[in-house]
Amino acid sequence: MTTLLASALILHVVLGLIGLACIHFALMQLIRREPPYGFVSKASFLSAAFFLLSWATGAYYYVVYYGTAVKPRILAGAYPWAHQVMMESKEHVFLLVPFLVVAVWLASRALQNASDPRLKVAASFAAATALALGTLVAAAGILVSGGVR
């Protein structure tokens, strides 16, 4: 693996974790009685940006290296399910997470201008769902990386 590919993989993980931290911060503020919607808006926007950057670096690593060098080793090894189940699930679930975070960002922008309890609940639910799915995606990544060893 080249230094560029190793860097892309590390960035993919770190950017995804920062995105998770940002949506966690947003959720913790959303569940307050009087959320600071400006902060929620900034945190959810940053979360979306970090998730999209994680997408880009992960996609580069996957297309250039994982698909040809790592995936065949996992499928031929003792834990082929690490790719067949975990990676395939990770790939598809991760597509949803940035869109949930963008929904939280848009909702928080709307809530800055007008209070709507139902929108606040929906934004909180979307943030919690993004946080839960993002955490599962990170756990799946750990299992996949263990499957190659």
N, CA, C and O atoms as a DFTB+ gen file, in Angstrom:
596 C
 N C O
     1  1       0.845      -1.166       0.000
     2  2       0.000       0.000       0.000
     3  2       0.896       1.237       0.000
     4  3       1.846       1.333       0.777
     5  1       0.581       2.162      -0.870
     6  2       1.370       3.390      -0.959
     7  2       1.032       4.327       0.199
     8  3       0.044       4.137       0.909
     9  1       1.860       5.321       0.367
    10  2       1.619       6.322       1.403
    11  2       0.327       7.077       1.130
    12  3      -0.415       7.398       2.059
    13  1       0.055       7.362      -0.134
    14  2      -1.177       8.061      -0.493
    15  2      -2.404       7.238      -0.110
    16  3      -3.368       7.772       0.439
    17  1      -2.366       5.939      -0.400
    18  2      -3.501       5.079      -0.054
    19  2      -3.661       4.945       1.457
    20  3      -4.779       4.968       1.972
    21  1      -2.550       4.806       2.162
    22  2      -2.618       4.734       3.627
    23  2      -3.190       6.028       4.197
    24  3      -3.989       6.004       5.134
    25  1      -2.778       7.150       3.627
    26  2      -3.301       8.442       4.073
    27  2      -4.793       8.558       3.790
    28  3      -5.549       9.064       4.620
    29  1      -5.216       8.090       2.620
    30  2      -6.642       8.127       2.277
    31  2      -7.452       7.287       3.261
    32  3      -8.529       7.697       3.693
    33  1      -6.940       6.129       3.609
    34  2      -7.641       5.261       4.557
    35  2      -7.714       5.899       5.943
    36  3      -8.763       5.881       6.586
    37  1      -6.612       6.454       6.393
    38  2      -6.595       7.112       7.705
    39  2      -7.540       8.305       7.707
    40  3      -8.304       8.493       8.654
    41  1      -7.491       9.115       6.648
    42  2      -8.395      10.264       6.550
    43  2      -9.849       9.820       6.535
    44  3     -10.699      10.448       7.167
    45  1     -10.139       8.746       5.818
    46  2     -11.499       8.213       5.751
    47  2     -12.025       7.932       7.165
    48  3     -13.142       8.319       7.510
    49  1     -11.222       7.267       7.957
    50  2     -11.626       6.915       9.322
    51  2     -11.738       8.164      10.196
    52  3     -12.751       8.363      10.867
    53  1     -10.714       8.997      10.189
    54  2     -10.688      10.172      11.061
    55  2     -11.804      11.152      10.700
    56  3     -12.484      11.668      11.586
    57  1     -11.994      11.410       9.415
    58  2     -13.053      12.330       9.000
    59  2     -14.431      11.796       9.380
    60  3     -15.301      12.558       9.801
    61  1     -14.626      10.485       9.232
    62  2     -15.895       9.885       9.637
    63  2     -16.138      10.023      11.133
    64  3     -17.257      10.309      11.558
    65  1     -15.096       9.820      11.933
    66  2     -15.237       9.960      13.386
    67  2     -15.516      11.411      13.785
    68  3     -16.292      11.664      14.707
    69  1     -14.890      12.356      13.098
    70  2     -15.172      13.773      13.384
    71  2     -16.616      14.096      13.002
    72  3     -17.303      14.827      13.716
    73  1     -17.070      13.550      11.877
    74  2     -18.471      13.728      11.483
    75  2     -19.423      13.178      12.532
    76  3     -20.442      13.797      12.838
    77  1     -19.092      12.009      13.086
    78  2     -19.904      11.431      14.165
    79  2     -19.911      12.335      15.396
    80  3     -20.958      12.550      16.006
    81  1     -18.751      12.860      15.755
    82  2     -18.675      13.748      16.919
    83  2     -19.538      14.989      16.707
    84  3     -20.222      15.435      17.628
    85  1     -19.508      15.544      15.505
    86  2     -20.293      16.752      15.223
    87  2     -21.791      16.485      15.323
    88  3     -22.523      17.294      15.893
    89  1     -22.257      15.362      14.778
    90  2     -23.700      15.088      14.857
    91  2     -24.081      14.719      16.286
    92  3     -25.214      14.958      16.703
    93  1     -23.151      14.140      17.041
    94  2     -23.410      13.879      18.461
    95  2     -23.594      15.198      19.213
    96  3     -24.522      15.334      20.011
    97  1     -22.714      16.166      18.959
    98  2     -22.853      17.480      19.589
    99  2     -24.195      18.107      19.226
   100  3     -24.872      18.673      20.084
   101  1     -24.577      18.006      17.958
   102  2     -25.861      18.570      17.520
   103  2     -27.023      17.902      18.248
   104  3     -27.935      18.579      18.720
   105  1     -26.989      16.581      18.340
   106  2     -28.065      15.856      19.021
   107  2     -28.151      16.249      20.495
   108  3     -29.246      16.452      21.020
   109  1     -27.011      16.356      21.157
   110  2     -27.024      16.719      22.580
   111  2     -27.631      18.105      22.797
   112  3     -28.225      18.362      23.844
   113  1     -27.488      18.989      21.828
   114  2     -28.100      20.313      21.935
   115  2     -29.583      20.272      21.568
   116  3     -30.396      20.981      22.161
   117  1     -29.928      19.441      20.593
   118  2     -31.326      19.346      20.166
   119  2     -32.244      18.825      21.265
   120  3     -33.418      19.195      21.309
   121  1     -31.741      17.984      22.140
   122  2     -32.613      17.415      23.170
   123  2     -32.793      18.345      24.377
   124  3     -33.516      18.014      25.317
   125  1     -32.145      19.483      24.347
   126  2     -32.350      20.484      25.398
   127  2     -33.723      21.129      25.235
   128  3     -34.305      21.118      24.150
   129  1     -34.228      21.690      26.332
   130  2     -35.536      22.358      26.291
   131  2     -35.515      23.532      25.300
   132  3     -36.448      23.714      24.518
   133  1     -34.443      24.315      25.348
   134  2     -34.275      25.464      24.442
   135  2     -32.950      25.308      23.699
   136  3     -31.939      25.866      24.126
   137  1     -32.938      24.566      22.604
   138  2     -31.679      24.326      21.884
   139  2     -31.110      25.597      21.251
   140  3     -31.865      26.442      20.771
   141  1     -29.801      25.730      21.249
   142  2     -29.166      26.823      20.506
   143  2     -29.086      26.418      19.021
   144  3     -28.114      25.797      18.591
   145  1     -30.099      26.771      18.266
   146  2     -30.200      26.278      16.889
   147  2     -29.055      26.748      16.000
   148  3     -28.719      26.075      15.026
   149  1     -28.455      27.878      16.314
   150  2     -27.282      28.307      15.555
   151  2     -26.144      27.308      15.698
   152  3     -25.484      26.964      14.718
   153  1     -25.917      26.841      16.925
   154  2     -24.880      25.834      17.168
   155  2     -25.239      24.524      16.481
   156  3     -24.387      23.891      15.857
   157  1     -26.502      24.115      16.597
   158  2     -26.954      22.866      15.965
   159  2     -26.752      22.945      14.459
   160  3     -26.325      21.976      13.831
   161  1     -27.060      24.096      13.886
   162  2     -26.892      24.292      12.444
   163  2     -25.425      24.153      12.041
   164  3     -25.102      23.470      11.070
   165  1     -24.547      24.801      12.789
   166  2     -23.113      24.720      12.472
   167  2     -22.579      23.307      12.659
   168  3     -21.824      22.814      11.821
   169  1     -22.964      22.653      13.748
   170  2     -22.472      21.296      14.021
   171  2     -22.965      20.311      12.968
   172  3     -22.206      19.452      12.519
   173  1     -24.232      20.428      12.570
   174  2     -24.757      19.496      11.565
   175  2     -24.170      19.787      10.184
   176  3     -23.946      18.863       9.402
   177  1     -23.922      21.049       9.880
   178  2     -23.271      21.381       8.610
   179  2     -21.858      20.797       8.570
   180  3     -21.453      20.199       7.573
   181  1     -21.118      20.976       9.657
   182  2     -19.762      20.409       9.724
   183  2     -19.800      18.889       9.641
   184  3     -18.948      18.277       8.997
   185  1     -20.781      18.286      10.288
   186  2     -20.920      16.834      10.217
   187  2     -21.109      16.389       8.773
   188  3     -20.461      15.444       8.321
   189  1     -21.991      17.064       8.054
   190  2     -22.218      16.717       6.646
   191  2     -20.934      16.883       5.838
   192  3     -20.604      16.032       5.011
   193  1     -20.215      17.968       6.073
   194  2     -18.967      18.201       5.336
   195  2     -17.946      17.103       5.628
   196  3     -17.306      16.588       4.711
   197  1     -17.794      16.747       6.897
   198  2     -16.836      15.693       7.246
   199  2     -17.256      14.339       6.691
   200  3     -16.410      13.567       6.241
   201  1     -18.555      14.043       6.717
   202  2     -19.012      12.774       6.144
   203  2     -18.771      12.733       4.636
   204  3     -18.374      11.698       4.099
   205  1     -19.005      13.841       3.959
   206  2     -18.769      13.867       2.507
   207  2     -17.282      13.724       2.189
   208  3     -16.916      13.044       1.231
   209  1     -16.433      14.355       2.979
   210  2     -14.987      14.184       2.785
   211  2     -14.568      12.746       3.089
   212  3     -13.692      12.197       2.420
   213  1     -15.186      12.146       4.087
   214  2     -14.909      10.743       4.395
   215  2     -15.355       9.848       3.248
   216  3     -14.676       8.880       2.907
   217  1     -16.496      10.174       2.655
   218  2     -16.972       9.458       1.457
   219  2     -15.907       9.492       0.372
   220  3     -15.546       8.461      -0.196
   221  1     -15.411      10.692       0.094
   222  2     -14.459      10.875      -1.009
   223  2     -13.161      10.106      -0.766
   224  3     -12.670       9.422      -1.664
   225  1     -12.608      10.212       0.431
   226  2     -11.350       9.508       0.698
   227  2     -11.558       7.999       0.748
   228  3     -10.701       7.237       0.299
   229  1     -12.689       7.567       1.289
   230  2     -12.999       6.138       1.313
   231  2     -13.229       5.590      -0.079
   232  3     -12.807       4.476      -0.390
   233  1     -13.894       6.364      -0.919
   234  2     -14.142       5.924      -2.298
   235  2     -12.832       5.779      -3.061
   236  3     -12.648       4.821      -3.812
   237  1     -11.928       6.724      -2.870
   238  2     -10.628       6.638      -3.539
   239  2      -9.900       5.365      -3.120
   240  3      -9.400       4.622      -3.965
   241  1      -9.843       5.117      -1.821
   242  2      -9.176       3.916      -1.307
   243  2      -9.845       2.649      -1.847
   244  3      -9.162       1.711      -2.257
   245  1     -11.162       2.625      -1.845
   246  2     -11.902       1.439      -2.281
   247  2     -11.647       1.145      -3.758
   248  3     -11.350       0.009      -4.129
   249  1     -11.764       2.165      -4.589
   250  2     -11.626       1.964      -6.037
   251  2     -10.190       1.614      -6.416
   252  3      -9.965       0.724      -7.236
   253  1      -9.223       2.304      -5.827
   254  2      -7.832       2.120      -6.225
   255  2      -7.194       0.880      -5.589
   256  3      -6.358       0.230      -6.217
   257  1      -7.576       0.548      -4.356
   258  2      -6.835      -0.499      -3.647
   259  2      -7.713      -1.629      -3.094
   260  3      -7.448      -2.801      -3.362
   261  1      -8.736      -1.291      -2.339
   262  2      -9.505      -2.309      -1.622
   263  2     -10.101      -3.355      -2.564
   264  3      -9.966      -4.555      -2.323
   265  1     -10.750      -2.912      -3.621
   266  2     -11.435      -3.835      -4.526
   267  2     -10.537      -4.852      -5.194
   268  3     -10.971      -5.968      -5.479
   269  1      -9.284      -4.484      -5.451
   270  2      -8.380      -5.410      -6.148
   271  2      -7.395      -6.116      -5.222
   272  3      -6.974      -7.233      -5.525
   273  1      -7.020      -5.505      -4.113
   274  2      -5.986      -6.089      -3.251
   275  2      -6.524      -6.660      -1.937
   276  3      -6.036      -7.690      -1.469
   277  1      -7.509      -6.014      -1.344
   278  2      -7.970      -6.422      -0.017
   279  2      -9.174      -7.358      -0.100
   280  3      -9.200      -8.405       0.547
   281  1     -10.151      -6.980      -0.884
   282  2     -11.385      -7.771      -0.984
   283  2     -11.121      -9.237      -1.334
   284  3     -11.689     -10.115      -0.685
   285  1     -10.284      -9.539      -2.334
   286  2     -10.021     -10.952      -2.649
   287  2      -9.390     -11.715      -1.478
   288  3      -9.677     -12.895      -1.282
   289  1      -8.535     -11.044      -0.704
   290  2      -7.918     -11.698       0.462
   291  2      -8.953     -12.012       1.531
   292  3      -8.906     -13.070       2.160
   293  1      -9.881     -11.096       1.733
   294  2     -10.931     -11.338       2.727
   295  2     -11.822     -12.493       2.278
   296  3     -12.130     -13.391       3.062
   297  1     -12.232     -12.461       1.006
   298  2     -13.125     -13.507       0.497
   299  2     -12.463     -14.882       0.511
   300  3     -13.148     -15.894       0.666
   301  1     -11.151     -14.932       0.352
   302  2     -10.429     -16.210       0.360
   303  2     -10.025     -16.640       1.766
   304  3      -9.584     -17.772       1.966
   305  1     -10.172     -15.751       2.731
   306  2      -9.714     -16.043       4.090
   307  2     -10.751     -16.761       4.937
   308  3     -11.745     -17.287       4.437
   309  1     -10.488     -16.765       6.218
   310  2     -11.340     -17.479       7.180
   311  2     -12.649     -16.748       7.470
   312  3     -13.592     -17.350       7.984
   313  1     -12.713     -15.463       7.146
   314  2     -13.902     -14.671       7.468
   315  2     -14.460     -13.957       6.238
   316  3     -14.472     -12.727       6.202
   317  1     -14.922     -14.699       5.231
   318  2     -15.441     -14.035       4.036
   319  2     -16.679     -13.185       4.323
   320  3     -16.970     -12.244       3.584
   321  1     -17.401     -13.510       5.384
   322  2     -18.569     -12.714       5.750
   323  2     -18.186     -11.275       6.100
   324  3     -19.023     -10.374       6.040
   325  1     -16.918     -11.065       6.466
   326  2     -16.480      -9.709       6.800
   327  2     -16.715      -8.772       5.626
   328  3     -17.049      -7.602       5.813
   329  1     -16.540      -9.289       4.412
   330  2     -16.863      -8.456       3.254
   331  2     -18.309      -8.669       2.829
   332  3     -19.047      -7.706       2.623
   333  1     -18.711      -9.920       2.698
   334  2     -20.024     -10.231       2.142
   335  2     -21.169      -9.591       2.920
   336  3     -22.155      -9.160       2.323
   337  1     -21.053      -9.526       4.213
   338  2     -22.127      -8.951       5.019
   339  2     -21.770      -7.542       5.494
   340  3     -22.504      -6.587       5.242
   341  1     -20.641      -7.428       6.181
   342  2     -20.319      -6.164       6.838
   343  2     -19.987      -5.045       5.851
   344  3     -20.521      -3.942       5.965
   345  1     -19.113      -5.319       4.888
   346  2     -18.712      -4.265       3.956
   347  2     -19.868      -3.877       3.047
   348  3     -20.088      -2.694       2.786
   349  1     -20.602      -4.863       2.569
   350  2     -21.738      -4.545       1.702
   351  2     -22.775      -3.712       2.461
   352  3     -23.329      -2.760       1.913
   353  1     -23.033      -4.068       3.706
   354  2     -23.970      -3.284       4.525
   355  2     -23.422      -1.884       4.772
   356  3     -24.143      -0.893       4.656
   357  1     -22.146      -1.815       5.110
   358  2     -21.484      -0.532       5.383
   359  2     -21.596       0.402       4.182
   360  3     -21.905       1.585       4.328
   361  1     -21.344      -0.141       3.003
   362  2     -21.386       0.672       1.788
   363  2     -22.763       1.289       1.569
   364  3     -22.871       2.451       1.175
   365  1     -23.809       0.519       1.823
   366  2     -25.151       1.005       1.532
   367  2     -25.719       1.880       2.645
   368  3     -26.388       2.876       2.370
   369  1     -25.459       1.518       3.884
   370  2     -25.957       2.318       4.998
   371  2     -25.275       3.682       5.020
   372  3     -25.919       4.692       5.305
   373  1     -23.983       3.719       4.721
   374  2     -23.258       4.985       4.780
   375  2     -23.782       5.998       3.759
   376  3     -23.599       7.203       3.931
   377  1     -24.423       5.518       2.714
   378  2     -25.000       6.439       1.737
   379  2     -26.115       7.286       2.353
   380  3     -26.353       8.411       1.914
   381  1     -26.789       6.757       3.353
   382  2     -27.913       7.452       3.972
   383  2     -27.476       8.510       4.987
   384  3     -28.134       9.541       5.127
   385  1     -26.392       8.267       5.682
   386  2     -25.998       9.110       6.819
   387  2     -25.822      10.588       6.445
   388  3     -26.388      11.436       7.135
   389  1     -25.078      10.944       5.405
   390  2     -24.934      12.377       5.098
   391  2     -26.265      13.062       4.764
   392  3     -26.441      14.246       5.051
   393  1     -27.192      12.324       4.164
   394  2     -28.490      12.919       3.845
   395  2     -29.306      13.179       5.110
   396  3     -30.007      14.187       5.197
   397  1     -29.220      12.285       6.083
   398  2     -29.873      12.528       7.372
   399  2     -29.296      13.768       8.042
   400  3     -30.029      14.580       8.606
   401  1     -27.985      13.903       7.974
   402  2     -27.322      15.046       8.605
   403  2     -27.698      16.349       7.894
   404  3     -27.881      17.377       8.546
   405  1     -27.811      16.312       6.586
   406  2     -28.256      17.503       5.845
   407  2     -29.689      17.857       6.252
   408  3     -30.022      19.036       6.369
   409  1     -30.536      16.850       6.468
   410  2     -31.902      17.108       6.934
   411  2     -31.889      17.794       8.302
   412  3     -32.685      18.700       8.548
   413  1     -30.994      17.369       9.186
   414  2     -30.861      18.012      10.501
   415  2     -30.417      19.461      10.319
   416  3     -30.929      20.363      10.982
   417  1     -29.471      19.673       9.424
   418  2     -28.987      21.034       9.171
   419  2     -30.123      21.928       8.659
   420  3     -30.310      23.041       9.150
   421  1     -30.877      21.436       7.675
   422  2     -31.982      22.232       7.126
   423  2     -33.056      22.489       8.180
   424  3     -33.595      23.593       8.259
   425  1     -33.367      21.486       8.980
   426  2     -34.364      21.660      10.036
   427  2     -33.894      22.681      11.066
   428  3     -34.678      23.515      11.518
   429  1     -32.627      22.618      11.436
   430  2     -32.116      23.568      12.432
   431  2     -32.131      24.991      11.889
   432  3     -32.354      25.944      12.636
   433  1     -31.894      25.132      10.597
   434  2     -31.988      26.471       9.981
   435  2     -33.422      26.995      10.056
   436  3     -33.652      28.165      10.360
   437  1     -34.381      26.113       9.776
   438  2     -35.789      26.517       9.853
   439  2     -36.189      26.833      11.291
   440  3     -36.950      27.771      11.530
   441  1     -35.687      26.064      12.241
   442  2     -36.033      26.270      13.648
   443  2     -35.419      27.543      14.223
   444  3     -35.879      28.034      15.254
   445  1     -34.396      28.080      13.579
   446  2     -33.828      29.359      14.018
   447  2     -34.842      30.482      13.830
   448  3     -34.846      31.459      14.578
   449  1     -35.703      30.333      12.821
   450  2     -36.656      31.390      12.483
   451  2     -38.026      31.205      13.125
   452  3     -38.721      32.188      13.384
   453  1     -38.425      29.965      13.383
   454  2     -39.751      29.713      13.944
   455  2     -39.729      28.413      14.741
   456  3     -39.218      27.392      14.280
   457  1     -40.288      28.470      15.931
   458  2     -40.334      27.281      16.776
   459  2     -41.413      26.323      16.271
   460  3     -42.547      26.729      16.019
   461  1     -41.055      25.072      16.129
   462  2     -41.994      24.032      15.702
   463  2     -41.618      22.750      16.446
   464  3     -40.650      22.085      16.077
   465  1     -42.371      22.399      17.484
   466  2     -42.016      21.218      18.286
   467  2     -41.926      19.924      17.475
   468  3     -41.076      19.079      17.754
   469  1     -42.782      19.764      16.489
   470  2     -42.733      18.538      15.676
   471  2     -41.468      18.492      14.830
   472  3     -40.876      17.426      14.659
   473  1     -41.050      19.629      14.304
   474  2     -39.813      19.674      13.520
   475  2     -38.604      19.411      14.419
   476  3     -37.647      18.756      14.006
   477  1     -38.652      19.924      15.647
   478  2     -37.564      19.665      16.594
   479  2     -37.451      18.167      16.881
   480  3     -36.346      17.625      16.922
   481  1     -38.584      17.500      17.079
   482  2     -38.580      16.054      17.331
   483  2     -38.049      15.312      16.108
   484  3     -37.255      14.381      16.239
   485  1     -38.486      15.721      14.926
   486  2     -38.019      15.072      13.694
   487  2     -36.517      15.261      13.511
   488  3     -35.813      14.325      13.132
   489  1     -36.027      16.466      13.778
   490  2     -34.589      16.729      13.657
   491  2     -33.810      15.907      14.679
   492  3     -32.744      15.375      14.368
   493  1     -34.333      15.803      15.885
   494  2     -33.673      14.992      16.919
   495  2     -33.631      13.529      16.506
   496  3     -32.614      12.857      16.677
   497  1     -34.734      13.042      15.966
   498  2     -34.787      11.648      15.516
   499  2     -33.807      11.412      14.369
   500  3     -33.117      10.393      14.341
   501  1     -33.743      12.349      13.423
   502  2     -32.805      12.212      12.297
   503  2     -31.362      12.231      12.796
   504  3     -30.532      11.456      12.321
   505  1     -31.064      13.106      13.744
   506  2     -29.702      13.170      14.295
   507  2     -29.359      11.883      15.043
   508  3     -28.252      11.362      14.907
   509  1     -30.306      11.370      15.831
   510  2     -30.063      10.125      16.568
   511  2     -29.878       8.951      15.610
   512  3     -29.035       8.083      15.836
   513  1     -30.668       8.931      14.547
   514  2     -30.542       7.864      13.551
   515  2     -29.194       7.943      12.845
   516  3     -28.536       6.923      12.642
   517  1     -28.783       9.153      12.469
   518  2     -27.479       9.329      11.817
   519  2     -26.353       8.901      12.748
   520  3     -25.398       8.256      12.316
   521  1     -26.462       9.257      14.018
   522  2     -25.434       8.876      14.991
   523  2     -25.378       7.355      15.157
   524  3     -24.295       6.771      15.177
   525  1     -26.537       6.722      15.274
   526  2     -26.576       5.266      15.444
   527  2     -26.044       4.549      14.207
   528  3     -25.232       3.631      14.317
   529  1     -26.503       4.970      13.032
   530  2     -26.034       4.329      11.800
   531  2     -24.545       4.572      11.584
   532  3     -23.821       3.664      11.174
   533  1     -24.088       5.784      11.855
   534  2     -22.663       6.087      11.710
   535  2     -21.804       5.248      12.638
   536  3     -20.716       4.810      12.264
   537  1     -22.293       5.026      13.844
   538  2     -21.565       4.180      14.793
   539  2     -21.514       2.739      14.296
   540  3     -20.478       2.082      14.401
   541  1     -22.628       2.244      13.756
   542  2     -22.652       0.888      13.193
   543  2     -21.720       0.763      11.994
   544  3     -21.058      -0.260      11.822
   545  1     -21.668       1.796      11.171
   546  2     -20.762       1.792      10.018
   547  2     -19.310       1.724      10.495
   548  3     -18.505       0.982       9.932
   549  1     -18.980       2.491      11.525
   550  2     -17.614       2.452      12.070
   551  2     -17.291       1.062      12.618
   552  3     -16.195       0.545      12.402
   553  1     -18.242       0.464      13.324
   554  2     -18.025      -0.889      13.856
   555  2     -17.849      -1.897      12.725
   556  3     -17.018      -2.801      12.821
   557  1     -18.625      -1.745      11.657
   558  2     -18.482      -2.643      10.502
   559  2     -17.103      -2.488       9.878
   560  3     -16.503      -3.476       9.453
   561  1     -16.595      -1.268       9.819
   562  2     -15.249      -1.040       9.292
   563  2     -14.189      -1.748      10.116
   564  3     -13.222      -2.282       9.573
   565  1     -14.373      -1.751      11.425
   566  2     -13.426      -2.456      12.302
   567  2     -13.464      -3.954      12.022
   568  3     -12.419      -4.601      11.949
   569  1     -14.669      -4.506      11.866
   570  2     -14.790      -5.942      11.570
   571  2     -14.185      -6.297      10.217
   572  3     -13.535      -7.333      10.076
   573  1     -14.397      -5.438       9.224
   574  2     -13.836      -5.695       7.894
   575  2     -12.316      -5.663       7.954
   576  3     -11.653      -6.527       7.380
   577  1     -11.758      -4.668       8.646
   578  2     -10.292      -4.600       8.714
   579  2      -9.730      -5.801       9.467
   580  3      -8.617      -6.240       9.179
   581  1     -10.476      -6.335      10.423
   582  2     -10.045      -7.545      11.113
   583  2     -10.132      -8.774      10.230
   584  3      -9.378      -9.728      10.419
   585  1     -11.047      -8.764       9.263
   586  2     -11.214      -9.899       8.357
   587  2     -10.059     -10.087       7.399
   588  3      -9.866     -11.186       6.878
   589  1      -9.287      -9.044       7.153
   590  2      -8.161      -9.149       6.221
   591  2      -6.929      -9.732       6.910
   592  3      -6.015     -10.204       6.235
   593  1      -6.893      -9.707       8.211
   594  2      -5.723     -10.202       8.950
   595  2      -5.740     -11.664       8.965
   596  3      -4.844     -12.286       9.536
